[in-house]
PDB file of C-alpha atoms in Angstrom:
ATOM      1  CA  UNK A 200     -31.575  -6.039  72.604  1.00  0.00           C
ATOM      2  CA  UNK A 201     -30.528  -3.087  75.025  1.00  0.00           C
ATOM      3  CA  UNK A 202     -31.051  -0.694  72.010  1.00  0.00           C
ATOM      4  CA  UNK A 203     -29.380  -2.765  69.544  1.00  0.00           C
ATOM      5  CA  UNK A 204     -31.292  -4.124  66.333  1.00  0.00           C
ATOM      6  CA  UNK A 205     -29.821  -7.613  66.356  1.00  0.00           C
ATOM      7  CA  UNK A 206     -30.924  -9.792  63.141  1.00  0.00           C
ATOM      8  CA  UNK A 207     -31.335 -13.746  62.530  1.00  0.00           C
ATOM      9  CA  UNK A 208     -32.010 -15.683  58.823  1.00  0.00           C
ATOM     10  CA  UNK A 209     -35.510 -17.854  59.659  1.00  0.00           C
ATOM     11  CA  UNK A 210     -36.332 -21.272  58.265  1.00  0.00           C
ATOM     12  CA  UNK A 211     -39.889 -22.115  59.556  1.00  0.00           C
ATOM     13  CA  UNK A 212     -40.798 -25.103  60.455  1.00  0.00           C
ATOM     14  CA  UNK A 213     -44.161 -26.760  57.707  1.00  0.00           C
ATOM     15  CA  UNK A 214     -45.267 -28.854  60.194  1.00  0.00           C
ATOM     16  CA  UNK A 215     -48.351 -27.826  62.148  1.00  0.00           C
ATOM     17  CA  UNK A 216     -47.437 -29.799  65.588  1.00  0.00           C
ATOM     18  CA  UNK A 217     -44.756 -27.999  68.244  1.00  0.00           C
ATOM     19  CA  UNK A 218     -41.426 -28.223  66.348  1.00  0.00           C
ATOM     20  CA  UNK A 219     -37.853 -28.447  68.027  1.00  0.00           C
ATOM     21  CA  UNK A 220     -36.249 -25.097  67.805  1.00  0.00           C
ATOM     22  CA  UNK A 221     -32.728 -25.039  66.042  1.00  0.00           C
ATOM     23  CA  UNK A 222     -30.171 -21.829  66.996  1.00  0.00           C
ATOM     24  CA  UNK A 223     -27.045 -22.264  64.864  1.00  0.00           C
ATOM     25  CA  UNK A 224     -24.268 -19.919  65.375  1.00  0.00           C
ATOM     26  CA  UNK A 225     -21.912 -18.924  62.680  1.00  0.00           C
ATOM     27  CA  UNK A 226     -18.193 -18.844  62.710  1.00  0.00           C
ATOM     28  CA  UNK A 227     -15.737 -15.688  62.721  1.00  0.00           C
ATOM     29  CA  UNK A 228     -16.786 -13.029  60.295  1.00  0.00           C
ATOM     30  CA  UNK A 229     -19.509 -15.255  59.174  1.00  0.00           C
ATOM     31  CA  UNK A 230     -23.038 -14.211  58.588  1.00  0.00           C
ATOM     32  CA  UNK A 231     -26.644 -16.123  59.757  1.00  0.00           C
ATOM     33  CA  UNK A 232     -28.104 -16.496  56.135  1.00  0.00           C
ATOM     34  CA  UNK A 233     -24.329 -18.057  55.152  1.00  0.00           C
ATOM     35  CA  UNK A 234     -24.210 -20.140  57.731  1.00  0.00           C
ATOM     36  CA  UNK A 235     -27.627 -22.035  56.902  1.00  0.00           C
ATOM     37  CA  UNK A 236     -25.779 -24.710  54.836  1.00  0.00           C
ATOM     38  CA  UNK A 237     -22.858 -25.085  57.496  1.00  0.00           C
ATOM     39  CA  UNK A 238     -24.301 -28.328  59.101  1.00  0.00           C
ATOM     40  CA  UNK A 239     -27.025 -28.801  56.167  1.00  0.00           C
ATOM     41  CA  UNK A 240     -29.939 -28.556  58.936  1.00  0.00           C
ATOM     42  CA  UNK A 241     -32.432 -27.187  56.332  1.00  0.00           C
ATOM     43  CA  UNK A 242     -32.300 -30.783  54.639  1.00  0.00           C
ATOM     44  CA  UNK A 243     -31.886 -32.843  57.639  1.00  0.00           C
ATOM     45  CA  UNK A 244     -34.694 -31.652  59.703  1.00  0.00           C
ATOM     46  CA  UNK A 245     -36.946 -31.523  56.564  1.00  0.00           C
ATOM     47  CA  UNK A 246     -39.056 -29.154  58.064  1.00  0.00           C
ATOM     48  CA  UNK A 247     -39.899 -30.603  61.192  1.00  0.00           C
ATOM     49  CA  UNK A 248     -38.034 -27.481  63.024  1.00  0.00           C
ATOM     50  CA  UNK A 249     -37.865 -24.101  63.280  1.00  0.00           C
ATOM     51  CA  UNK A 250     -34.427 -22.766  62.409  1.00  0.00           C
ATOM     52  CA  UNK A 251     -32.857 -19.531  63.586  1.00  0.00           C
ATOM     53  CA  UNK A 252     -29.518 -18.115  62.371  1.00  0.00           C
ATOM     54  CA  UNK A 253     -28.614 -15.416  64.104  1.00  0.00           C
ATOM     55  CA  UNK A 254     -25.639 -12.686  63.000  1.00  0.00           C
ATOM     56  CA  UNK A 255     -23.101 -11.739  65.100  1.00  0.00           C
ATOM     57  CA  UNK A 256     -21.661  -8.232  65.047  1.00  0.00           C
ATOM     58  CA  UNK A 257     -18.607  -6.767  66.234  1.00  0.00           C
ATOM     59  CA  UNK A 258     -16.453  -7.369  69.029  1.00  0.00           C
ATOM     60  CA  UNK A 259     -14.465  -4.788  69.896  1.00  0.00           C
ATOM     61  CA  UNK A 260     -12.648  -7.044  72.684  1.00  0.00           C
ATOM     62  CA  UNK A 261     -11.694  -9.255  69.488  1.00  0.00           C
ATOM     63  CA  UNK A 262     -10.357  -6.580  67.101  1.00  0.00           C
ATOM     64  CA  UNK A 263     -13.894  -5.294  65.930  1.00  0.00           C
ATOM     65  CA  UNK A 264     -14.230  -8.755  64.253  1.00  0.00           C
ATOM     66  CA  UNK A 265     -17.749  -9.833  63.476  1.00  0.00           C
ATOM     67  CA  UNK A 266     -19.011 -12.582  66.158  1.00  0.00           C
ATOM     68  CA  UNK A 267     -19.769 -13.750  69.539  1.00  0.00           C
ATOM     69  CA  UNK A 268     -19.487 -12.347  73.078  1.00  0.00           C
ATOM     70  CA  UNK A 269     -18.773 -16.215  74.469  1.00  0.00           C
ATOM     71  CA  UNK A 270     -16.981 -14.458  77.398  1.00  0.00           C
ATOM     72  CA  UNK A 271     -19.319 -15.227  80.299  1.00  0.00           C
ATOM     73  CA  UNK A 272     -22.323 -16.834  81.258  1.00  0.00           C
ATOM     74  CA  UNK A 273     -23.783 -13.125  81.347  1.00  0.00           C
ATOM     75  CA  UNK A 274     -22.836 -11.744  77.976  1.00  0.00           C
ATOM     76  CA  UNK A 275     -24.682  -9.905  75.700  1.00  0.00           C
ATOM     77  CA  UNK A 276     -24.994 -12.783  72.972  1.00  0.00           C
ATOM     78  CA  UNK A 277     -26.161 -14.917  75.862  1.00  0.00           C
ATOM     79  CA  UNK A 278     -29.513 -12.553  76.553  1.00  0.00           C
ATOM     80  CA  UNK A 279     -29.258 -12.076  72.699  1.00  0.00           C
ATOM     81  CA  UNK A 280     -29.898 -15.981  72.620  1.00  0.00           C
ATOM     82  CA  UNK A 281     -32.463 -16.251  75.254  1.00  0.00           C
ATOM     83  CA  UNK A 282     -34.084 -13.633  73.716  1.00  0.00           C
ATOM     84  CA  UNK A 283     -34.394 -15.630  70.764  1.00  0.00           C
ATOM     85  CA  UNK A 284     -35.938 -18.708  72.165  1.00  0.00           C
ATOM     86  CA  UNK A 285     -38.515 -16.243  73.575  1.00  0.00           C
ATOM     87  CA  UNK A 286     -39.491 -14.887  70.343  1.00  0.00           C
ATOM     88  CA  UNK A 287     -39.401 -18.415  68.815  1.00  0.00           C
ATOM     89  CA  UNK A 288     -41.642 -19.452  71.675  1.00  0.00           C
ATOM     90  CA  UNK A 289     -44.144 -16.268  70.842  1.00  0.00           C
ATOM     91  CA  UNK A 290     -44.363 -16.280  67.020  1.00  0.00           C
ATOM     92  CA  UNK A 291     -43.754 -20.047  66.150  1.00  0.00           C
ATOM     93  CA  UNK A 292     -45.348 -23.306  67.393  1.00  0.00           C
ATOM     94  CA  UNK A 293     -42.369 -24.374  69.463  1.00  0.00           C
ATOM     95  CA  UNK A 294     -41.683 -27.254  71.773  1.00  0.00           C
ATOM     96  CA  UNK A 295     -39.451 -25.271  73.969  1.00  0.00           C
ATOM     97  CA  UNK A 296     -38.513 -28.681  75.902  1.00  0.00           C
ATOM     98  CA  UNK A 297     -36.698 -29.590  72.222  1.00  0.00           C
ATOM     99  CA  UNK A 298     -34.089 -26.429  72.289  1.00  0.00           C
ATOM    100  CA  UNK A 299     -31.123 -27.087  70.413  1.00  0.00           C
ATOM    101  CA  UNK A 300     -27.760 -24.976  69.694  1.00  0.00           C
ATOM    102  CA  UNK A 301     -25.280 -25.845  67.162  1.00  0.00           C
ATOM    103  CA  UNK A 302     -21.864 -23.866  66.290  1.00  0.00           C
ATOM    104  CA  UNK A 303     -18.988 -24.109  64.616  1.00  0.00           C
ATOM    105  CA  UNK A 304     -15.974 -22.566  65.310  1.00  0.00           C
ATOM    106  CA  UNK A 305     -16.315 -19.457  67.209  1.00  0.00           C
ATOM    107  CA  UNK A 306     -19.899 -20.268  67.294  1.00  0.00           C
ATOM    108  CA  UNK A 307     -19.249 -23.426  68.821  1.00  0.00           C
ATOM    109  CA  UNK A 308     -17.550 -21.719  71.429  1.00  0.00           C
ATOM    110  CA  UNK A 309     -20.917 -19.412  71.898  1.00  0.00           C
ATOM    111  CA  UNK A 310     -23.355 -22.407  71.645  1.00  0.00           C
ATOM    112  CA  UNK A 311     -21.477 -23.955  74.675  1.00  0.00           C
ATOM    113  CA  UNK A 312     -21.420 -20.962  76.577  1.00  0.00           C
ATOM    114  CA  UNK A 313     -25.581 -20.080  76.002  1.00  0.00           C
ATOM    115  CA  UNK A 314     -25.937 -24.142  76.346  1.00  0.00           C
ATOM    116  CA  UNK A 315     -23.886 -23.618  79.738  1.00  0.00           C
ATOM    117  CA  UNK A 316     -26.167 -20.451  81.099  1.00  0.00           C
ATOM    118  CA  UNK A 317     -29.217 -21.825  79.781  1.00  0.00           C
ATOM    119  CA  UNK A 318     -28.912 -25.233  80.593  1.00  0.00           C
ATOM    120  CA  UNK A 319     -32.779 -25.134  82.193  1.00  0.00           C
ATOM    121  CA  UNK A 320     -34.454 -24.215  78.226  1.00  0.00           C
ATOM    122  CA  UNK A 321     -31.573 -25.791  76.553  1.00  0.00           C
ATOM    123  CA  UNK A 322     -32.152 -29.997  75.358  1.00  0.00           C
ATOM    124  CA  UNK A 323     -28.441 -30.421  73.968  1.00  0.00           C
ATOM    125  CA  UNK A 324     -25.591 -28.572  72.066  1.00  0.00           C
ATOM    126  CA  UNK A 325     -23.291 -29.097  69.439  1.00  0.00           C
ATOM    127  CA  UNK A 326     -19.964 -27.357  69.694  1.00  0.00           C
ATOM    128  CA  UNK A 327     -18.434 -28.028  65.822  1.00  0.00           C
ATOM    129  CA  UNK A 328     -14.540 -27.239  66.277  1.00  0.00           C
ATOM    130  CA  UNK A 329     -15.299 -24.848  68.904  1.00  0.00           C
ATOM    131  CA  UNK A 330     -14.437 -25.402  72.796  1.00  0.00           C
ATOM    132  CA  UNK A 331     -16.622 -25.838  76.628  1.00  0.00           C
ATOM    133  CA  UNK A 332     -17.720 -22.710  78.062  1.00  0.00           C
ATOM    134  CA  UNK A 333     -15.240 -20.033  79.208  1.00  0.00           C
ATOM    135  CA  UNK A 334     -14.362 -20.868  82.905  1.00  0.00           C
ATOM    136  CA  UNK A 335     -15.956 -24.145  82.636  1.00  0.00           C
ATOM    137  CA  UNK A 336     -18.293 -23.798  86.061  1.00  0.00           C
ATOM    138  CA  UNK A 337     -21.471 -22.253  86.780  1.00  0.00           C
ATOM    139  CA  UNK A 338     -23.477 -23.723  84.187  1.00  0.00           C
ATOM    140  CA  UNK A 339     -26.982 -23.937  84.749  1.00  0.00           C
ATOM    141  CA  UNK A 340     -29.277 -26.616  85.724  1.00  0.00           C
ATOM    142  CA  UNK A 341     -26.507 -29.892  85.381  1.00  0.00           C
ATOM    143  CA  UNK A 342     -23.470 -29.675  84.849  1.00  0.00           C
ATOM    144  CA  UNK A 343     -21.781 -29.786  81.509  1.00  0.00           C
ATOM    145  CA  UNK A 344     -20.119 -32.917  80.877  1.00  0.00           C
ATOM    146  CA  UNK A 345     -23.582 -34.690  81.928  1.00  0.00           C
ATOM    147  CA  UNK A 346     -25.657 -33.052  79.392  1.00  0.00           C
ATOM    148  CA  UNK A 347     -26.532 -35.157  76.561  1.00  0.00           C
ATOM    149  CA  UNK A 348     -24.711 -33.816  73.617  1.00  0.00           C
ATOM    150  CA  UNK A 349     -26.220 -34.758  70.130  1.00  0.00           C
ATOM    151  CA  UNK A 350     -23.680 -36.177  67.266  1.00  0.00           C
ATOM    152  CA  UNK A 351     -23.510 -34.511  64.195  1.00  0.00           C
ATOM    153  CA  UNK A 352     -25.698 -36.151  61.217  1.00  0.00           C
ATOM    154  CA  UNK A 353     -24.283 -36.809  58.099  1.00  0.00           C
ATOM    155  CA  UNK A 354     -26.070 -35.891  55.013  1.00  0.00           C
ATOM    156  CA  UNK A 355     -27.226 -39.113  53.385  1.00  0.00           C
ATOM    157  CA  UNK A 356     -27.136 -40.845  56.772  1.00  0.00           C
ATOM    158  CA  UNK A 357     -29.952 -43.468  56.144  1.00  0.00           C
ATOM    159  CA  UNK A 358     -29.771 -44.562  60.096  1.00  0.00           C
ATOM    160  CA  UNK A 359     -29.746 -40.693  61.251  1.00  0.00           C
ATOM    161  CA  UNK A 360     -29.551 -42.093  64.713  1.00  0.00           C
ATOM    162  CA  UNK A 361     -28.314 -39.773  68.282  1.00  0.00           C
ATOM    163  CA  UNK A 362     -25.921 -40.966  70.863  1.00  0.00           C
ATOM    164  CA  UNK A 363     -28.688 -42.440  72.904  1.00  0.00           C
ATOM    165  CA  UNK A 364     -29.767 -44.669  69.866  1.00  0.00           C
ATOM    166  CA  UNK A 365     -32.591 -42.510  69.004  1.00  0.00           C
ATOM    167  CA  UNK A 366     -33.936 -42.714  65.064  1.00  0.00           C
ATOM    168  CA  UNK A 367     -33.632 -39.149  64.925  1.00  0.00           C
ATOM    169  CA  UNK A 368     -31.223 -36.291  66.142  1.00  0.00           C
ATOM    170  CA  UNK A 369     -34.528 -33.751  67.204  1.00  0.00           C
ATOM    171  CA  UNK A 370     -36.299 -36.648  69.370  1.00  0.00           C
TER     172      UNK A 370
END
């Protein structure tokens, strides 16, 4: 990425037919690999996705603490995430019409702000005590409050059923 060697933690999917792609973003200071059990995806997709958990690194427009560029619709961690969806798409048998990005916290904040300028590869987004996108326009392909957002599954959820009334949250 523009020089930089950015890294991610990678849970591949088992399944052998295009899987849903999964980009969780941690919270301040936090760390991909740590934030794998944030939202228990590993468990609740069962395999049946590809999961990517990238790191953030330091903002110096924060205090040098370690996370997200959510500023714009152009930042850095915005290409950083397209960038990942293009790898996914290269080295993993991806449906790249079943994008997802989760986040808590201050990655909540960055999922809605790559969910907002990539709304044309992005399905839905979870924003876990995080906020909308900074400046709240612009976003790409519909606008933001239309998009269908995905509720969070419970572990031990035997119904494990979306908004829309879907039997699963990666349908």
């Amino acid at each position: 990425m523009g020089g930089a060697t950015r890294r991610y933690y990678l849970v591949p999917a088992t399944t052998k037919s295009p899987a849903p792609l999964v980009i969780s973003f941690h919270g301040h200071s936090g760390t991909g690999q740590g934030d794998v059990s944030t939202f228990g995806l590993r468990d609740t997709t069962e395999g049946q996705a590809v999961l990517m958990f990238p790191d953030g690194v330091p903002q110096d427009w924060y205090g040098g603490a370690v996370g997200w560029d959510n500023r714009s619709t152009t930042s850095p961690d915005v290409a950083f995430t397209k960038a990942l969806i293009d790898e996914a798409a290269a080295s993993h048998c991806i449906d790249r019409s079943r994008v997802f990005l989760v986040g808590f916290s201050w990655g909540g904040w960055m999922s809605a702000q790559a969910g907002c300028a990539l709304g044309d590869q992005v399905r839905a987004l979870v924003s876990g005590a995080g906020g909308p996108p900074e400046g709240g326009l612009g976003c790409v392909g519909q606008e933001l409050q239309n998009q269908r957002c995905i509720a969070r599954v419970q572990r031990g959820d035997p119904e494990r059923r979306d908004r829309g009334g879907r039997s699963s949250p990666w349908a």
